[in-house]
PDB file of C-alpha atoms and ligand atoms in Angstrom:
ATOM      1  CA  TYR A   1     -24.911   0.879  -8.802  1.00  0.00           C
ATOM      2  CA  GLN A   2     -22.059   3.104  -9.884  1.00  0.00           C
ATOM      3  CA  GLY A   3     -19.924   0.679 -12.036  1.00  0.00           C
ATOM      4  CA  HIS A   4     -16.266   0.630 -11.203  1.00  0.00           C
ATOM      5  CA  PHE A   5     -13.151   2.946 -12.076  1.00  0.00           C
ATOM      6  CA  SER A   6     -11.869   2.134 -15.451  1.00  0.00           C
ATOM      7  CA  TRP A   7      -8.159   2.935 -16.313  1.00  0.00           C
ATOM      8  CA  ASP A   8      -8.937   2.763 -19.943  1.00  0.00           C
ATOM      9  CA  LYS A   9     -11.656   5.274 -19.931  1.00  0.00           C
ATOM     10  CA  TYR A  10      -9.736   7.545 -17.358  1.00  0.00           C
ATOM     11  CA  LEU A  11      -6.543   7.478 -19.515  1.00  0.00           C
ATOM     12  CA  LYS A  12      -8.590   8.644 -22.604  1.00  0.00           C
ATOM     13  CA  GLU A  13     -10.543  11.087 -20.515  1.00  0.00           C
ATOM     14  CA  THR A  14      -7.470  12.642 -19.241  1.00  0.00           C
ATOM     15  CA  GLY A  15      -5.202  12.428 -22.132  1.00  0.00           C
ATOM     16  CA  ALA A  16      -2.517  10.810 -19.965  1.00  0.00           C
ATOM     17  CA  THR A  17      -0.188   7.931 -20.318  1.00  0.00           C
ATOM     18  CA  ALA A  18       0.789   5.242 -17.973  1.00  0.00           C
ATOM     19  CA  ALA A  19       4.267   5.002 -16.855  1.00  0.00           C
ATOM     20  CA  PRO A  20       5.905   1.804 -18.686  1.00  0.00           C
ATOM     21  CA  ALA A  21       6.326  -1.341 -16.594  1.00  0.00           C
ATOM     22  CA  HIS A  22       9.976  -1.008 -16.752  1.00  0.00           C
ATOM     23  CA  CYS A  23      10.209   2.029 -14.651  1.00  0.00           C
ATOM     24  CA  PHE A  24       8.986  -0.003 -11.669  1.00  0.00           C
ATOM     25  CA  ARG A  25      10.670  -2.348  -9.166  1.00  0.00           C
ATOM     26  CA  GLN A  26       7.742  -4.996  -9.556  1.00  0.00           C
ATOM     27  CA  SER A  27       7.768  -8.288 -11.102  1.00  0.00           C
ATOM     28  CA  GLY A  28       6.076  -8.465 -14.669  1.00  0.00           C
ATOM     29  CA  THR A  29       3.595 -11.122 -13.472  1.00  0.00           C
ATOM     30  CA  PRO A  30       2.557 -10.472 -10.106  1.00  0.00           C
ATOM     31  CA  PRO A  31       4.221 -12.673  -7.458  1.00  0.00           C
ATOM     32  CA  VAL A  32       2.132 -15.801  -6.508  1.00  0.00           C
ATOM     33  CA  ASN A  33       0.284 -15.397  -2.897  1.00  0.00           C
ATOM     34  CA  GLU A  34       0.084 -18.833  -1.272  1.00  0.00           C
ATOM     35  CA  PHE A  35      -0.121 -17.249   2.226  1.00  0.00           C
ATOM     36  CA  LYS A  36      -3.030 -18.040   4.476  1.00  0.00           C
ATOM     37  CA  ALA A  37      -4.497 -15.961   7.273  1.00  0.00           C
ATOM     38  CA  GLY A  38      -3.156 -17.117  10.694  1.00  0.00           C
ATOM     39  CA  MET A  39       0.293 -18.023   9.302  1.00  0.00           C
ATOM     40  CA  LYS A  40       3.170 -16.742  11.134  1.00  0.00           C
ATOM     41  CA  LEU A  41       6.466 -15.393   9.715  1.00  0.00           C
ATOM     42  CA  GLU A  42       9.355 -12.944  10.720  1.00  0.00           C
ATOM     43  CA  ALA A  43       9.119  -9.334   9.679  1.00  0.00           C
ATOM     44  CA  GLN A  44      11.100  -6.204  10.368  1.00  0.00           C
ATOM     45  CA  ASP A  45       9.229  -3.961  12.770  1.00  0.00           C
ATOM     46  CA  PRO A  46       8.219  -1.140  10.473  1.00  0.00           C
ATOM     47  CA  ARG A  47       8.560   1.294  13.601  1.00  0.00           C
ATOM     48  CA  ASN A  48      11.964  -0.073  14.417  1.00  0.00           C
ATOM     49  CA  THR A  49      13.567  -1.503  11.227  1.00  0.00           C
ATOM     50  CA  THR A  50      16.557  -2.885  12.932  1.00  0.00           C
ATOM     51  CA  SER A  51      14.600  -5.394  14.806  1.00  0.00           C
ATOM     52  CA  THR A  52      13.023  -8.612  13.404  1.00  0.00           C
ATOM     53  CA  CYS A  53       9.793  -9.678  14.897  1.00  0.00           C
ATOM     54  CA  ILE A  54       7.141 -12.519  14.631  1.00  0.00           C
ATOM     55  CA  ALA A  55       4.271 -11.289  12.701  1.00  0.00           C
ATOM     56  CA  THR A  56       0.930 -12.989  11.828  1.00  0.00           C
ATOM     57  CA  VAL A  57      -0.845 -12.858   8.385  1.00  0.00           C
ATOM     58  CA  VAL A  58      -4.195 -11.307   9.447  1.00  0.00           C
ATOM     59  CA  GLY A  59      -5.395 -10.789   6.052  1.00  0.00           C
ATOM     60  CA  LEU A  60      -4.452 -11.066   2.245  1.00  0.00           C
ATOM     61  CA  THR A  61      -5.022  -8.500  -0.360  1.00  0.00           C
ATOM     62  CA  GLY A  62      -3.787  -9.375  -4.017  1.00  0.00           C
ATOM     63  CA  ALA A  63       0.022  -9.925  -3.727  1.00  0.00           C
ATOM     64  CA  ARG A  64      -0.034  -8.353  -0.385  1.00  0.00           C
ATOM     65  CA  LEU A  65      -0.157  -9.507   3.157  1.00  0.00           C
ATOM     66  CA  ARG A  66      -1.860  -7.661   6.022  1.00  0.00           C
ATOM     67  CA  LEU A  67       0.483  -8.395   8.990  1.00  0.00           C
ATOM     68  CA  ARG A  68       0.434  -7.655  12.594  1.00  0.00           C
ATOM     69  CA  LEU A  69       3.303  -8.051  14.963  1.00  0.00           C
ATOM     70  CA  ASP A  70       2.745 -10.556  17.805  1.00  0.00           C
ATOM     71  CA  GLY A  71       2.604  -8.812  21.024  1.00  0.00           C
ATOM     72  CA  SER A  72       1.455  -5.526  19.372  1.00  0.00           C
ATOM     73  CA  ASP A  73      -2.126  -4.020  19.121  1.00  0.00           C
ATOM     74  CA  ASN A  74      -4.245  -4.248  16.195  1.00  0.00           C
ATOM     75  CA  LYS A  75      -3.772  -0.477  15.370  1.00  0.00           C
ATOM     76  CA  ASN A  76      -0.504  -0.931  13.747  1.00  0.00           C
ATOM     77  CA  ASP A  77      -1.086  -3.325  11.087  1.00  0.00           C
ATOM     78  CA  PHE A  78       1.170  -3.050   7.888  1.00  0.00           C
ATOM     79  CA  TRP A  79       1.277  -4.488   4.465  1.00  0.00           C
ATOM     80  CA  ARG A  80       3.981  -6.146   2.388  1.00  0.00           C
ATOM     81  CA  LEU A  81       4.129  -7.577  -0.790  1.00  0.00           C
ATOM     82  CA  VAL A  82       4.764 -11.370  -0.742  1.00  0.00           C
ATOM     83  CA  ASP A  83       8.027 -10.852  -2.551  1.00  0.00           C
ATOM     84  CA  SER A  84       9.234  -8.299  -0.033  1.00  0.00           C
ATOM     85  CA  SER A  85      12.825  -8.853   1.356  1.00  0.00           C
ATOM     86  CA  GLU A  86      11.372  -7.640   4.771  1.00  0.00           C
ATOM     87  CA  ILE A  87       9.549 -10.893   5.291  1.00  0.00           C
ATOM     88  CA  GLN A  88      11.228 -14.301   6.057  1.00  0.00           C
ATOM     89  CA  PRO A  89      10.287 -17.794   7.074  1.00  0.00           C
ATOM     90  CA  ILE A  90      10.610 -18.208  10.953  1.00  0.00           C
ATOM     91  CA  GLY A  91      14.111 -19.336  11.840  1.00  0.00           C
ATOM     92  CA  SER A  92      15.759 -17.079   9.240  1.00  0.00           C
ATOM     93  CA  CYS A  93      16.853 -14.511  12.006  1.00  0.00           C
ATOM     94  CA  GLU A  94      18.486 -17.158  14.187  1.00  0.00           C
ATOM     95  CA  LYS A  95      20.068 -18.829  11.400  1.00  0.00           C
ATOM     96  CA  ASN A  96      21.650 -15.478  10.582  1.00  0.00           C
ATOM     97  CA  GLY A  97      22.882 -15.156  14.029  1.00  0.00           C
ATOM     98  CA  GLY A  98      20.208 -12.528  15.080  1.00  0.00           C
ATOM     99  CA  MET A  99      17.547 -12.678  17.770  1.00  0.00           C
ATOM    100  CA  LEU A 100      13.803 -12.012  17.734  1.00  0.00           C
ATOM    101  CA  GLN A 101      12.885  -8.862  19.291  1.00  0.00           C
ATOM    102  CA  PRO A 102       9.528  -7.658  20.876  1.00  0.00           C
ATOM    103  CA  PRO A 103       7.682  -5.096  18.646  1.00  0.00           C
ATOM    104  CA  LEU A 104       7.916  -1.348  19.557  1.00  0.00           C
ATOM    105  CA  GLY A 105       5.041  -0.993  21.961  1.00  0.00           C
ATOM    106  CA  PHE A 106       5.266  -4.522  23.145  1.00  0.00           C
ATOM    107  CA  ARG A 107       1.905  -4.862  25.457  1.00  0.00           C
ATOM    108  CA  LEU A 108       3.607  -6.813  28.190  1.00  0.00           C
ATOM    109  CA  ASN A 109       6.571  -6.122  30.326  1.00  0.00           C
ATOM    110  CA  ALA A 110       9.944  -6.572  28.429  1.00  0.00           C
ATOM    111  CA  SER A 111      11.085  -9.384  30.871  1.00  0.00           C
ATOM    112  CA  SER A 112       8.147 -11.534  29.738  1.00  0.00           C
ATOM    113  CA  TRP A 113       9.357 -11.434  26.197  1.00  0.00           C
ATOM    114  CA  PRO A 114      10.959 -14.825  26.096  1.00  0.00           C
ATOM    115  CA  MET A 115       8.186 -16.562  27.638  1.00  0.00           C
ATOM    116  CA  PHE A 116       5.719 -14.878  25.259  1.00  0.00           C
ATOM    117  CA  LEU A 117       7.981 -15.778  22.319  1.00  0.00           C
ATOM    118  CA  LEU A 118       7.739 -19.523  23.323  1.00  0.00           C
ATOM    119  CA  LYS A 119       4.007 -19.368  23.774  1.00  0.00           C
ATOM    120  CA  THR A 120       3.203 -17.598  20.456  1.00  0.00           C
ATOM    121  CA  LEU A 121       5.404 -19.887  18.511  1.00  0.00           C
ATOM    122  CA  ASN A 122       3.976 -23.081  20.398  1.00  0.00           C
ATOM    123  CA  GLY A 123       1.709 -24.854  17.932  1.00  0.00           C
ATOM    124  CA  ALA A 124       1.524 -22.067  15.569  1.00  0.00           C
ATOM    125  CA  GLU A 125       1.292 -22.509  11.837  1.00  0.00           C
ATOM    126  CA  MET A 126       4.434 -21.357  10.200  1.00  0.00           C
ATOM    127  CA  ALA A 127       4.324 -20.110   6.718  1.00  0.00           C
ATOM    128  CA  PRO A 128       6.431 -22.545   4.755  1.00  0.00           C
ATOM    129  CA  ALA A 129       9.857 -21.538   3.226  1.00  0.00           C
ATOM    130  CA  ARG A 130       8.799 -22.433  -0.281  1.00  0.00           C
ATOM    131  CA  ILE A 131       5.855 -19.918  -0.169  1.00  0.00           C
ATOM    132  CA  PHE A 132       8.351 -17.057   0.131  1.00  0.00           C
ATOM    133  CA  HIS A 133       9.739 -15.459  -2.875  1.00  0.00           C
ATOM    134  CA  LYS A 134      13.706 -15.953  -3.110  1.00  0.00           C
ATOM    135  CA  GLN A 135      14.316 -12.423  -4.268  1.00  0.00           C
ATOM    136  CA  GLU A 136      12.719  -9.075  -4.724  1.00  0.00           C
ATOM    137  CA  PRO A 137      12.811  -8.001  -8.341  1.00  0.00           C
ATOM    138  CA  PRO A 138      15.806  -6.049  -9.161  1.00  0.00           C
ATOM    139  CA  ALA A 139      15.630  -2.201  -9.246  1.00  0.00           C
ATOM    140  CA  PRO A 140      15.586  -0.636 -12.588  1.00  0.00           C
ATOM    141  CA  GLU A 141      18.865   0.811 -13.352  1.00  0.00           C
ATOM    142  CA  GLN A 142      17.609   4.542 -13.435  1.00  0.00           C
ATOM    143  CA  ASN A 143      14.818   6.594 -12.718  1.00  0.00           C
ATOM    144  CA  SER A 144      12.806   6.624 -15.957  1.00  0.00           C
ATOM    145  CA  PHE A 145       9.532   8.075 -14.789  1.00  0.00           C
ATOM    146  CA  GLN A 146       8.271  11.174 -16.524  1.00  0.00           C
ATOM    147  CA  VAL A 147       6.164  13.995 -14.869  1.00  0.00           C
ATOM    148  CA  GLY A 148       2.511  13.197 -15.950  1.00  0.00           C
ATOM    149  CA  MET A 149       2.735   9.638 -16.152  1.00  0.00           C
ATOM    150  CA  LYS A 150      -0.043   7.601 -14.385  1.00  0.00           C
ATOM    151  CA  LEU A 151       0.606   4.815 -11.880  1.00  0.00           C
ATOM    152  CA  GLU A 152      -1.075   2.938  -9.020  1.00  0.00           C
ATOM    153  CA  ALA A 153       0.374   3.892  -5.622  1.00  0.00           C
ATOM    154  CA  VAL A 154       0.042   2.796  -1.727  1.00  0.00           C
ATOM    155  CA  ASP A 155      -1.569   5.788  -0.044  1.00  0.00           C
ATOM    156  CA  ARG A 156       0.961   5.768   2.936  1.00  0.00           C
ATOM    157  CA  LYS A 157      -1.514   7.523   5.188  1.00  0.00           C
ATOM    158  CA  ASN A 158      -4.102   4.673   4.541  1.00  0.00           C
ATOM    159  CA  PRO A 159      -1.628   1.822   3.395  1.00  0.00           C
ATOM    160  CA  HIS A 160      -4.559  -0.661   2.730  1.00  0.00           C
ATOM    161  CA  PHE A 161      -5.331   1.695  -0.097  1.00  0.00           C
ATOM    162  CA  ILE A 162      -3.779   1.480  -3.515  1.00  0.00           C
ATOM    163  CA  CYS A 163      -5.010   4.456  -5.555  1.00  0.00           C
ATOM    164  CA  PRO A 164      -4.531   6.129  -8.939  1.00  0.00           C
ATOM    165  CA  ALA A 165      -1.703   8.494  -8.999  1.00  0.00           C
ATOM    166  CA  THR A 166       0.378  10.970 -11.241  1.00  0.00           C
ATOM    167  CA  VAL A 167       3.976  11.605 -11.172  1.00  0.00           C
ATOM    168  CA  GLY A 168       4.002  15.163 -10.210  1.00  0.00           C
ATOM    169  CA  ALA A 169       7.752  15.977 -10.051  1.00  0.00           C
ATOM    170  CA  LEU A 170      11.210  14.204 -10.284  1.00  0.00           C
ATOM    171  CA  ARG A 171      13.996  15.014  -7.916  1.00  0.00           C
ATOM    172  CA  GLY A 172      17.110  12.851  -8.881  1.00  0.00           C
ATOM    173  CA  VAL A 173      16.223   9.247  -7.632  1.00  0.00           C
ATOM    174  CA  GLU A 174      12.920  10.448  -6.212  1.00  0.00           C
ATOM    175  CA  VAL A 175       9.495  10.703  -7.621  1.00  0.00           C
ATOM    176  CA  LEU A 176       6.663  12.855  -6.371  1.00  0.00           C
ATOM    177  CA  VAL A 177       3.568  10.537  -6.190  1.00  0.00           C
ATOM    178  CA  THR A 178       0.445  12.765  -6.430  1.00  0.00           C
ATOM    179  CA  PHE A 179      -2.924  11.071  -5.830  1.00  0.00           C
ATOM    180  CA  ASP A 180      -5.582  12.068  -8.479  1.00  0.00           C
ATOM    181  CA  GLY A 181      -8.398  14.166  -7.071  1.00  0.00           C
ATOM    182  CA  TRP A 182      -7.078  14.735  -3.555  1.00  0.00           C
ATOM    183  CA  ARG A 183      -5.460  18.225  -3.969  1.00  0.00           C
ATOM    184  CA  GLY A 184      -2.008  17.136  -2.548  1.00  0.00           C
ATOM    185  CA  ALA A 185      -3.302  15.885   0.865  1.00  0.00           C
ATOM    186  CA  PHE A 186      -1.758  12.404   0.462  1.00  0.00           C
ATOM    187  CA  ASP A 187       1.269  13.110  -1.895  1.00  0.00           C
ATOM    188  CA  TYR A 188       4.766  11.969  -1.039  1.00  0.00           C
ATOM    189  CA  TYR A 189       8.180  11.588  -2.595  1.00  0.00           C
ATOM    190  CA  CYS A 190       9.729   8.214  -2.786  1.00  0.00           C
ATOM    191  CA  ARG A 191      12.555   6.568  -4.560  1.00  0.00           C
ATOM    192  CA  TYR A 192      11.811   5.473  -8.076  1.00  0.00           C
ATOM    193  CA  ASP A 193      12.317   1.810  -7.131  1.00  0.00           C
ATOM    194  CA  SER A 194       9.931   1.868  -4.189  1.00  0.00           C
ATOM    195  CA  ARG A 195       7.866  -1.020  -3.525  1.00  0.00           C
ATOM    196  CA  ASP A 196       4.802   1.175  -2.907  1.00  0.00           C
ATOM    197  CA  ILE A 197       4.355   2.228  -6.559  1.00  0.00           C
ATOM    198  CA  PHE A 198       2.807  -0.105  -9.500  1.00  0.00           C
ATOM    199  CA  PRO A 199       2.028   0.124 -12.986  1.00  0.00           C
ATOM    200  CA  VAL A 200      -1.449   0.803 -14.226  1.00  0.00           C
ATOM    201  CA  GLY A 201      -3.435  -2.424 -14.220  1.00  0.00           C
ATOM    202  CA  TRP A 202      -1.220  -3.940 -11.332  1.00  0.00           C
ATOM    203  CA  CYS A 203      -4.481  -4.170  -9.007  1.00  0.00           C
ATOM    204  CA  ALA A 204      -6.371  -5.729 -11.714  1.00  0.00           C
ATOM    205  CA  MET A 205      -3.779  -8.269 -12.263  1.00  0.00           C
ATOM    206  CA  THR A 206      -3.370  -9.092  -8.590  1.00  0.00           C
ATOM    207  CA  GLY A 207      -6.865  -8.984  -7.550  1.00  0.00           C
ATOM    208  CA  ASP A 208      -6.097  -6.055  -5.121  1.00  0.00           C
ATOM    209  CA  ASN A 209      -8.636  -3.491  -4.750  1.00  0.00           C
ATOM    210  CA  LEU A 210      -7.721  -0.192  -6.560  1.00  0.00           C
ATOM    211  CA  GLN A 211      -9.624   2.935  -4.986  1.00  0.00           C
ATOM    212  CA  PRO A 212     -11.106   5.179  -7.518  1.00  0.00           C
ATOM    213  CA  PRO A 213      -9.521   8.840  -7.779  1.00  0.00           C
ATOM    214  CA  GLY A 214     -10.711  11.360  -5.414  1.00  0.00           C
ATOM    215  CA  THR A 215     -13.053  13.926  -6.700  1.00  0.00           C
ATOM    216  CA  LYS A 216     -11.700  16.997  -5.058  1.00  0.00           C
ATOM    217  CA  ALA A 217      -9.622  18.739  -7.709  1.00  0.00           C
ATOM    218  CA  GLY A 218      -7.584  18.374 -10.741  1.00  0.00           C
ATOM    219  CA  LEU A 219     -10.399  16.968 -12.689  1.00  0.00           C
ATOM    220  CA  PRO A 220     -10.051  17.271 -16.371  1.00  0.00           C
ATOM    221  CA  LYS A 221     -12.580  20.009 -17.500  1.00  0.00           C
ATOM    222  CA  SER A 222     -14.570  17.601 -19.621  1.00  0.00           C
ATOM    223  CA  VAL A 223     -14.986  15.468 -16.760  1.00  0.00           C
ATOM    224  CA  GLY A 224     -16.015  18.179 -14.519  1.00  0.00           C
ATOM    225  CA  ALA A 225     -18.983  18.816 -16.659  1.00  0.00           C
ATOM    226  CA  LEU A 226     -20.144  15.349 -16.417  1.00  0.00           C
ATOM    227  CA  THR A 227     -20.607  15.370 -12.531  1.00  0.00           C
ATOM    228  CA  ASP A 228     -23.929  15.623 -10.976  1.00  0.00           C
ATOM    229  CA  GLY A 229     -23.276  18.408  -8.361  1.00  0.00           C
ATOM    230  CA  THR A 230     -22.379  15.926  -5.565  1.00  0.00           C
ATOM    231  CA  VAL A 231     -18.616  16.614  -5.824  1.00  0.00           C
ATOM    232  CA  GLU A 232     -17.667  18.504  -2.743  1.00  0.00           C
ATOM    233  CA  GLY A 233     -16.546  22.078  -2.867  1.00  0.00           C
ATOM    234  CA  THR A 234     -12.842  22.957  -2.404  1.00  0.00           C
ATOM    235  CA  ALA A 235     -13.577  24.501   1.123  1.00  0.00           C
ATOM    236  CA  ALA A 236     -13.949  20.758   2.488  1.00  0.00           C
ATOM    237  CA  VAL A 237     -10.332  20.192   1.584  1.00  0.00           C
ATOM    238  CA  ALA A 238      -8.257  22.436   4.167  1.00  0.00           C
ATOM    239  CA  PRO A 239      -7.559  20.166   7.101  1.00  0.00           C
ATOM    240  CA  ALA A 240     -10.135  20.979   9.577  1.00  0.00           C
ATOM    241  CA  PRO A 241      -8.535  22.508  12.795  1.00  0.00           C
ATOM    242  CA  GLY A 242      -8.168  19.818  15.667  1.00  0.00           C
ATOM    243  CA  ARG A 243      -7.999  16.830  13.129  1.00  0.00           C
ATOM    244  CA  PRO A 244      -4.756  15.053  12.946  1.00  0.00           C
ATOM    245  CA  PRO A 245      -2.846  15.202   9.705  1.00  0.00           C
ATOM    246  CA  GLY A 246      -3.271  11.351   8.947  1.00  0.00           C
ATOM    247  CA  GLN A 247      -7.126  11.859   9.028  1.00  0.00           C
ATOM    248  CA  ARG A 248      -7.754  14.722   6.728  1.00  0.00           C
ATOM    249  CA  GLY A 249     -10.367  14.421   4.023  1.00  0.00           C
ATOM    250  CA  ARG A 250     -14.099  13.217   4.194  1.00  0.00           C
ATOM    251  CA  LYS A 251     -15.703  13.386   7.667  1.00  0.00           C
ATOM    252  CA  PRO A 252     -17.046  10.016   8.542  1.00  0.00           C
ATOM    253  CA  GLY A 253     -20.529   9.714   7.479  1.00  0.00           C
ATOM    254  CA  ARG A 254     -20.607  12.373   4.926  1.00  0.00           C
ATOM    255  CA  LYS A 255     -22.590  11.532   1.788  1.00  0.00           C
ATOM    256  CA  LYS A 256     -20.306   9.842  -0.757  1.00  0.00           C
ATOM    257  CA  THR A 257     -19.157  11.704  -3.900  1.00  0.00           C
ATOM    258  CA  LYS A 258     -20.400  10.113  -7.187  1.00  0.00           C
ATOM    259  CA  LEU A 259     -17.686   9.363  -9.733  1.00  0.00           C
ATOM    260  CA  PRO A 260     -18.066  10.863 -13.085  1.00  0.00           C
ATOM    261  CA  GLU A 261     -19.632   8.383 -15.495  1.00  0.00           C
ATOM    262  CA  ALA A 262     -16.607   8.709 -17.923  1.00  0.00           C
ATOM    263  CA  TRP A 263     -14.276   6.942 -15.461  1.00  0.00           C
ATOM    264  CA  LEU A 264     -16.620   3.930 -15.144  1.00  0.00           C
ATOM    265  CA  HIS A 265     -17.002   0.684 -16.826  1.00  0.00           C
ATOM    266  CA  LYS A 266     -20.368  -1.047 -16.176  1.00  0.00           C
TER     267      LYS A 266
HETATM  268  N1  LIG B 301     -10.678   8.457   4.877  1.00  0.00           N
HETATM  269  C1  LIG B 301     -10.133   9.170   3.719  1.00  0.00           C
HETATM  270  C2  LIG B 301      -9.530   8.319   2.913  1.00  0.00           C
HETATM  271  C3  LIG B 301      -8.891   9.112   1.879  1.00  0.00           C
HETATM  272  C4  LIG B 301      -7.913   8.161   0.923  1.00  0.00           C
HETATM  273  C5  LIG B 301      -7.314   8.870  -0.188  1.00  0.00           C
HETATM  274  N2  LIG B 301      -6.251   8.111  -0.757  1.00  0.00           N
HETATM  275  C6  LIG B 301      -5.504   8.884  -1.727  1.00  0.00           C
HETATM  276  C7  LIG B 301     -11.197   9.979   3.121  1.00  0.00           C
HETATM  277  O1  LIG B 301     -12.224   9.500   2.565  1.00  0.00           O
HETATM  278  O2  LIG B 301     -11.161  11.202   3.094  1.00  0.00           O
END
C-alpha cells in the first residue's frame, strides 16, 4: 500500500506555497451536492454552447456532477460543479423563452427530436429546483495569482481528473496551469476566474478524488533522490507518433510509477 498524496508534505518538500482562496472563483465552503444519479436537468451543450439540452446525472464526484446529454452517446460525458450557472432545473429554458435542443451528434434523425424529448422526460426524475444553487460565486476582482503558487485543477484532456498544479505564467487575466510531473503535456491557459481551478485542499473538502502528481519531470531534487528507480525516463514523454494528442502519456498496461515516499501520508 502506497499511502496517498499529502499536500502538506508536498508543499514542504517543494518549498512552494498554495494560492490563497481569494484568488479563485470558488465558494469558501464547497457547495452542497444533493443531486442523485439518474436525475435530469438542463445543461448547456459543451460542444455547442448556444444550445440548452436535457442532461442526466450519471455520476457524482465531490461538488461535481458527471453529466450525459440525453440523445448523445456515452463518449462525451462532461463534469459541472453543482453551483455552475450552466445547469438549470428542467423548465428554465422554456420559462426564458428558449427551446430545448438536441445535443450535437444527436443519435437519431433530427425530425425525431420532439418525440424523443417527450419520451425522455416522461416519467423522468427531474432534479428539484431547490438543490440548484442560486448563483455562482462572484469572480475575484482581479487576477491575484503569482507564478509558482500551487493549486488543484481539472485536467481538461481528462476532465474527470483534478490534479495538483502550479501557476506557470501570468498573461493579463489568464493563468498558465501547469500540471506537476507531466512535463507540459496537459498544461493550459485559463482565465483567473475559471471554474476549473481550485485552492489546495478543495478535493479533501468536497470528497472529490485528487490525482497524485505525475513523476515525469520537475521533481524537486531531494524528492528525485527518494524514488526507487521505477520513475519512467524522459524518453517516454514525447507523444508517440500516431497517438492522438488527447491520449499522450502512459501506455495502457504499463507498470505504474511509485510515488516518492515524501509526498505520501500513510
Ligand atoms: N492516461 C493518462 C492520464 C494522465 C493524467 C494527467 N493529468 C495531469 C496517463 O496516465 O498518461
